[in-house]
Amino acid sequence: MSEGGRPDEQRGDGGHMSEGPPPPAYRIEDLAHLSGATVRTIRAYQDRGLLPRPERRGRANLYSDAHLVRLRQIADLLDRGYTLASIKELLEAWDAGRGLGGVLGLVAEVDGPWTDEEAARISRAELDRRFGGKPDDAAVAEAVELGVLEPVPDDEDTFVVPSPQELSVAVELHAAGVPLSAISSHLRELRAQVEHIAARFLEFTTEHVFARYLDGEHRPTDAEAAEAASLVRRLRPLAQHTVDAELARAMRLLAVRHLRQQLGTDEAADLRNRTRTVLIPEEKIRAVESLVGPPQAAAFITLAAEREVRARTLDRLASNHSSSADLGETP
């Protein structure tokens, strides 16, 4: 056996070396080391039919590069969120010649970043400085729980910041006087609402765009999966653009309304300043309703009142004119 667990090269007739190097072969321990899987996991995959059986040579079970490739495919699909049952179906499709390229391309497109923002790193000292210089272990722990900060393995003083913009918003809010606990609570509430919006957008696009690719009755071909991946690339920014536009509209509308309410100049206050409640006997209301119908009663009373006011104004003007004329007569 040569180094690395590979068997010695096979010789042809007469003790001469056969043409070309033989394919590599690995014992299960070597395959586990190269793939990152455990021996127990490899055997479990074999039992589930995810991994072909090894070649038997004498007393040794030997694995090839094909087994190594398969293990890496399984690990990649697990990282993408596939179950072992789904992975088995995908691999069977691959083995049947239907291909995985298009499907994996679609998975990669969906699983890829949905923003151009790049993650950054921040030290604990810098984090404390940006939030006023006073360490707050509870706030940091909550930020880690929310995913705003991600610990760096083997470095307790450094964090990964998936969204530097989100962290900057928290810094500005805190500088404006908002407690960190209130910021975290607001983020939890906001996240739930945004996830609802995202779910509705996915339902909408699935129903009207992707249903023909993901009908559940057949796995998409490579061409269909490639077309769906292209649509994901085109539609991906639409969700953010729509939310940005609607958020801007809503913020302007509600901010103006809120300011008017705070200043006492909202529409309701203006309306109260221009109107007054007047009590009208019920029999009069019924008489009006019988005359013009209940839906028109209020309008009728208003117009009748306006007409009476105008009539009396005209009478007053005419009376004033008559009085002025009388005073102007010569005796």
C-alpha positions as CSV (number, residue, x, y, z in Angstrom):
1,M,0.0,0.0,0.0
2,S,1.4,3.4,-0.9
3,E,1.2,6.6,1.2
4,G,-2.2,8.2,1.7
5,G,-4.0,4.9,2.0
6,R,-3.8,4.2,-1.8
7,P,-3.0,0.7,-2.9
8,D,0.2,0.1,-4.8
9,E,0.0,0.5,-8.5
10,Q,-1.2,-2.6,-10.3
11,R,1.3,-4.3,-12.6
12,G,0.5,-5.8,-16.0
13,D,1.7,-9.1,-17.4
14,G,5.4,-9.8,-17.0
15,G,5.8,-7.4,-14.0
16,H,5.7,-4.3,-16.3
17,M,3.8,-1.2,-15.2
18,S,0.4,-0.8,-16.9
19,E,0.0,2.3,-19.0
20,G,-1.2,5.4,-17.1
21,P,-1.6,5.8,-13.4
22,P,-4.4,3.8,-11.8
23,P,-7.3,5.7,-10.3
24,P,-6.8,6.6,-6.7
25,A,-8.4,4.5,-4.0
26,Y,-9.0,5.2,-0.4
27,R,-9.8,3.4,2.7
28,I,-12.8,4.7,4.7
29,E,-10.6,6.5,7.2
30,D,-8.8,8.3,4.4
31,L,-12.1,9.2,2.7
32,A,-13.4,10.6,6.0
33,H,-10.3,12.7,6.4
34,L,-10.4,14.1,2.9
35,S,-14.1,14.8,2.8
36,G,-14.6,16.1,6.4
37,A,-17.3,13.5,7.1
38,T,-17.0,11.0,9.8
39,V,-16.6,7.3,9.2
40,R,-20.0,6.8,10.9
41,T,-21.6,9.4,8.5
42,I,-20.1,7.7,5.4
43,R,-21.6,4.4,6.4
44,A,-25.0,6.0,7.2
45,Y,-25.0,7.5,3.7
46,Q,-24.3,4.1,2.2
47,D,-27.2,2.6,4.2
48,R,-29.5,5.3,2.9
49,G,-28.4,4.8,-0.7
50,L,-26.8,8.2,-1.0
51,L,-23.3,6.8,-1.5
52,P,-22.4,3.9,-3.7
53,R,-20.9,0.9,-2.0
54,P,-17.1,0.7,-2.1
55,E,-15.1,-1.7,-4.2
56,R,-14.1,-4.9,-2.4
57,R,-10.5,-5.9,-2.9
58,G,-9.5,-8.8,-0.7
59,R,-10.4,-7.8,2.8
60,A,-10.3,-4.1,2.1
61,N,-13.2,-1.8,1.1
62,L,-11.8,0.8,-1.2
63,Y,-13.4,4.1,-2.3
64,S,-12.6,6.2,-5.3
65,D,-12.6,9.9,-6.2
66,A,-16.3,9.5,-7.3
67,H,-17.1,8.8,-3.6
68,L,-15.2,11.9,-2.6
69,V,-17.1,14.0,-5.1
70,R,-20.4,12.6,-4.0
71,L,-19.7,13.4,-0.3
72,R,-18.8,16.9,-1.2
73,Q,-22.0,17.2,-3.2
74,I,-24.0,16.0,-0.2
75,A,-22.3,18.4,2.1
76,D,-23.0,21.3,-0.2
77,L,-26.7,20.4,-0.5
78,L,-27.0,20.1,3.2
79,D,-25.5,23.5,3.7
80,R,-28.2,24.8,1.3
81,G,-30.9,23.5,3.5
82,Y,-31.9,20.3,1.6
83,T,-33.0,17.2,3.6
84,L,-31.3,13.9,3.0
85,A,-34.5,12.6,1.3
86,S,-34.4,15.5,-1.2
87,I,-30.7,15.1,-1.7
88,K,-31.3,11.4,-2.6
89,E,-33.9,12.4,-5.2
90,L,-31.5,15.0,-6.7
91,L,-28.6,12.5,-6.8
92,E,-30.8,9.9,-8.4
93,A,-31.7,12.4,-11.1
94,W,-28.0,13.1,-11.6
95,D,-27.2,9.4,-11.9
96,A,-30.1,9.0,-14.3
97,G,-28.6,11.6,-16.6
98,R,-31.1,14.3,-16.0
99,G,-28.4,16.6,-14.5
100,L,-28.1,18.8,-11.5
101,G,-26.4,21.8,-13.1
102,G,-29.6,23.9,-13.7
103,V,-31.1,23.0,-10.3
104,L,-28.0,23.8,-8.4
105,G,-27.7,27.1,-10.4
106,L,-31.2,28.0,-9.3
107,V,-30.4,27.1,-5.7
108,A,-27.2,29.1,-5.8
109,E,-29.1,32.1,-7.2
110,V,-31.7,32.0,-4.5
111,D,-29.2,31.2,-1.8
112,G,-26.9,34.0,-2.9
113,P,-26.7,37.5,-1.4
114,W,-29.8,39.6,-1.8
115,T,-28.0,42.9,-1.2
116,D,-24.8,44.6,-2.5
117,E,-23.8,45.4,1.1
118,E,-20.7,43.7,2.3
119,A,-20.1,42.4,5.8
120,A,-17.5,44.1,7.9
121,R,-15.6,43.5,11.2
122,I,-15.6,45.5,14.3
123,S,-13.7,45.2,17.6
124,R,-15.4,45.2,20.9
125,A,-13.5,48.4,21.8
126,E,-14.8,50.2,18.7
127,L,-18.3,48.9,19.3
128,D,-18.3,50.3,22.8
129,R,-16.9,53.6,21.6
130,R,-19.7,54.0,18.9
131,F,-22.3,53.4,21.5
132,G,-21.1,56.0,24.0
133,G,-18.1,54.4,25.4
134,K,-19.9,52.4,28.1
135,P,-19.7,48.6,27.8
136,D,-23.1,46.9,27.8
137,D,-22.7,43.1,27.8
138,A,-26.5,42.5,27.8
139,A,-27.0,44.7,24.7
140,V,-24.1,42.9,22.9
141,A,-25.6,39.5,23.7
142,E,-29.0,40.6,22.4
143,A,-27.4,42.0,19.2
144,V,-25.7,38.6,18.7
145,E,-29.0,36.8,19.3
146,L,-30.6,39.0,16.6
147,G,-27.8,38.4,14.1
148,V,-26.7,42.1,14.1
149,L,-23.4,40.9,15.4
150,E,-21.7,37.5,14.8
151,P,-18.9,36.3,17.0
152,V,-15.6,35.5,15.4
153,P,-14.4,32.0,16.4
154,D,-11.3,32.1,18.7
155,D,-11.5,35.9,19.0
156,E,-13.7,37.2,21.8
157,D,-12.9,40.8,21.0
158,T,-14.1,40.9,17.4
159,F,-17.5,40.6,15.7
160,V,-18.6,40.3,12.1
161,V,-21.3,42.8,11.1
162,P,-23.5,41.4,8.4
163,S,-25.1,44.7,7.7
164,P,-23.0,47.8,8.6
165,Q,-25.9,50.0,7.5
166,E,-28.2,48.4,10.1
167,L,-25.5,48.9,12.8
168,S,-25.1,52.6,11.8
169,V,-28.9,53.1,12.1
170,A,-28.7,51.7,15.7
171,V,-25.7,54.0,16.4
172,E,-27.6,57.1,15.2
173,L,-30.8,56.2,17.1
174,H,-28.8,55.6,20.3
175,A,-27.0,59.0,19.8
176,A,-30.5,60.6,19.5
177,G,-31.4,59.2,22.9
178,V,-33.1,55.9,22.1
179,P,-32.2,53.2,24.7
180,L,-30.5,50.1,23.3
181,S,-33.3,47.9,24.7
182,A,-35.9,49.9,22.8
183,I,-33.8,49.6,19.6
184,S,-33.7,45.8,19.9
185,S,-37.4,45.6,20.6
186,H,-38.2,47.8,17.6
187,L,-35.9,45.6,15.4
188,R,-37.7,42.4,16.5
189,E,-41.1,44.0,15.6
190,L,-39.8,45.3,12.3
191,R,-38.2,42.0,11.4
192,A,-41.5,40.2,11.9
193,Q,-43.4,42.7,9.7
194,V,-40.7,42.6,7.0
195,E,-40.6,38.8,6.9
196,H,-44.4,38.9,6.4
197,I,-43.9,41.3,3.4
198,A,-41.2,39.0,2.0
199,A,-43.5,35.9,2.4
200,R,-46.3,37.7,0.5
201,F,-43.9,38.7,-2.2
202,L,-42.7,35.1,-2.6
203,E,-46.3,33.9,-2.7
204,F,-47.1,36.5,-5.3
205,T,-44.2,35.7,-7.6
206,T,-44.5,32.0,-7.1
207,E,-48.2,32.1,-8.1
208,H,-47.7,34.3,-11.2
209,V,-44.1,33.7,-12.3
210,F,-42.5,30.5,-11.0
211,A,-45.5,28.2,-10.8
212,R,-44.7,26.7,-14.2
213,Y,-41.2,25.7,-13.0
214,L,-42.2,24.6,-9.5
215,D,-45.5,22.9,-10.0
216,G,-44.5,20.0,-7.7
217,E,-45.3,17.4,-10.3
218,H,-41.9,17.3,-12.0
219,R,-38.4,18.5,-11.3
220,P,-37.4,21.4,-13.6
221,T,-35.1,20.5,-16.5
222,D,-31.7,22.3,-16.7
223,A,-33.2,24.7,-19.2
224,E,-36.2,25.5,-17.0
225,A,-34.0,25.9,-13.9
226,A,-31.6,28.2,-15.8
227,E,-34.6,30.3,-17.0
228,A,-36.0,30.5,-13.4
229,A,-32.5,31.5,-12.1
230,S,-32.5,34.3,-14.6
231,L,-35.9,35.5,-13.5
232,V,-34.7,35.5,-9.9
233,R,-31.8,37.8,-10.8
234,R,-34.2,40.1,-12.6
235,L,-36.9,40.1,-9.9
236,R,-34.6,40.2,-6.9
237,P,-34.2,44.0,-6.8
238,L,-37.9,44.6,-7.4
239,A,-38.9,43.6,-3.9
240,Q,-36.5,46.1,-2.3
241,H,-37.4,48.9,-4.8
242,T,-41.1,48.4,-4.1
243,V,-40.6,48.4,-0.3
244,D,-38.3,51.5,-0.5
245,A,-40.9,53.4,-2.6
246,E,-43.8,52.4,-0.4
247,L,-41.9,53.1,2.8
248,A,-41.0,56.6,1.6
249,R,-44.6,57.3,0.7
250,A,-45.9,56.0,4.0
251,M,-43.2,57.8,6.1
252,R,-44.1,61.2,4.4
253,L,-47.8,60.7,4.9
254,L,-47.7,59.5,8.5
255,A,-44.9,61.9,9.5
256,V,-46.9,64.9,8.2
257,R,-50.0,63.7,9.9
258,H,-48.1,63.0,13.2
259,L,-46.6,66.5,13.1
260,R,-50.0,68.1,12.6
261,Q,-51.4,66.1,15.5
262,Q,-48.5,67.2,17.7
263,L,-48.9,70.8,16.7
264,G,-52.7,70.7,17.1
265,T,-53.4,71.5,13.4
266,D,-54.5,68.1,12.1
267,E,-57.5,67.8,9.9
268,A,-59.7,66.6,12.8
269,A,-58.9,69.7,14.8
270,D,-59.6,72.0,11.8
271,L,-62.9,70.2,11.2
272,R,-63.8,70.7,14.9
273,N,-63.0,74.4,14.6
274,R,-65.3,74.8,11.6
275,T,-68.3,72.7,12.9
276,R,-70.7,72.6,15.8
277,T,-73.1,70.0,17.1
278,V,-76.7,71.2,16.8
279,L,-79.6,69.4,18.4
280,I,-82.6,68.9,16.1
281,P,-85.9,67.4,17.5
282,E,-86.4,63.8,16.3
283,E,-89.7,64.5,14.7
284,K,-88.1,67.2,12.5
285,I,-85.4,64.7,11.5
286,R,-88.1,62.1,10.6
287,A,-90.1,64.7,8.6
288,V,-87.0,65.5,6.6
289,E,-86.2,61.8,6.1
290,S,-89.7,61.2,4.8
291,L,-89.3,64.0,2.4
292,V,-85.9,63.3,0.9
293,G,-84.9,59.9,2.3
294,P,-82.5,59.1,5.2
295,P,-79.3,59.2,3.2
296,Q,-80.0,62.8,2.0
297,A,-81.4,64.2,5.3
298,A,-78.1,65.7,6.6
299,A,-77.4,67.3,3.2
300,F,-80.9,68.7,3.0
301,I,-80.7,70.2,6.5
302,T,-77.4,71.8,5.7
303,L,-78.5,73.3,2.4
304,A,-81.8,74.5,4.0
305,A,-79.8,76.2,6.7
306,E,-77.5,77.8,4.1
307,R,-80.4,79.0,2.0
308,E,-82.0,80.6,5.1
309,V,-78.8,82.3,6.0
310,R,-78.5,83.7,2.5
311,A,-82.1,84.8,2.4
312,R,-81.7,86.6,5.7
313,T,-78.4,88.2,4.5
314,L,-80.2,89.4,1.4
315,D,-83.1,90.8,3.5
316,R,-80.6,92.6,5.8
317,L,-78.8,94.1,2.8
318,A,-82.0,95.3,1.3
319,S,-83.2,96.7,4.6
320,N,-79.9,98.6,5.0
321,H,-80.3,100.0,1.5
322,S,-83.8,101.1,2.2
323,S,-82.8,102.8,5.5
324,S,-80.0,104.6,3.7
325,A,-82.3,105.8,1.0
326,D,-84.8,107.1,3.6
327,L,-82.1,109.1,5.4
328,G,-81.1,110.6,2.1
329,E,-84.6,112.1,1.3
330,T,-85.1,115.8,1.6
331,P,-87.9,117.0,3.7
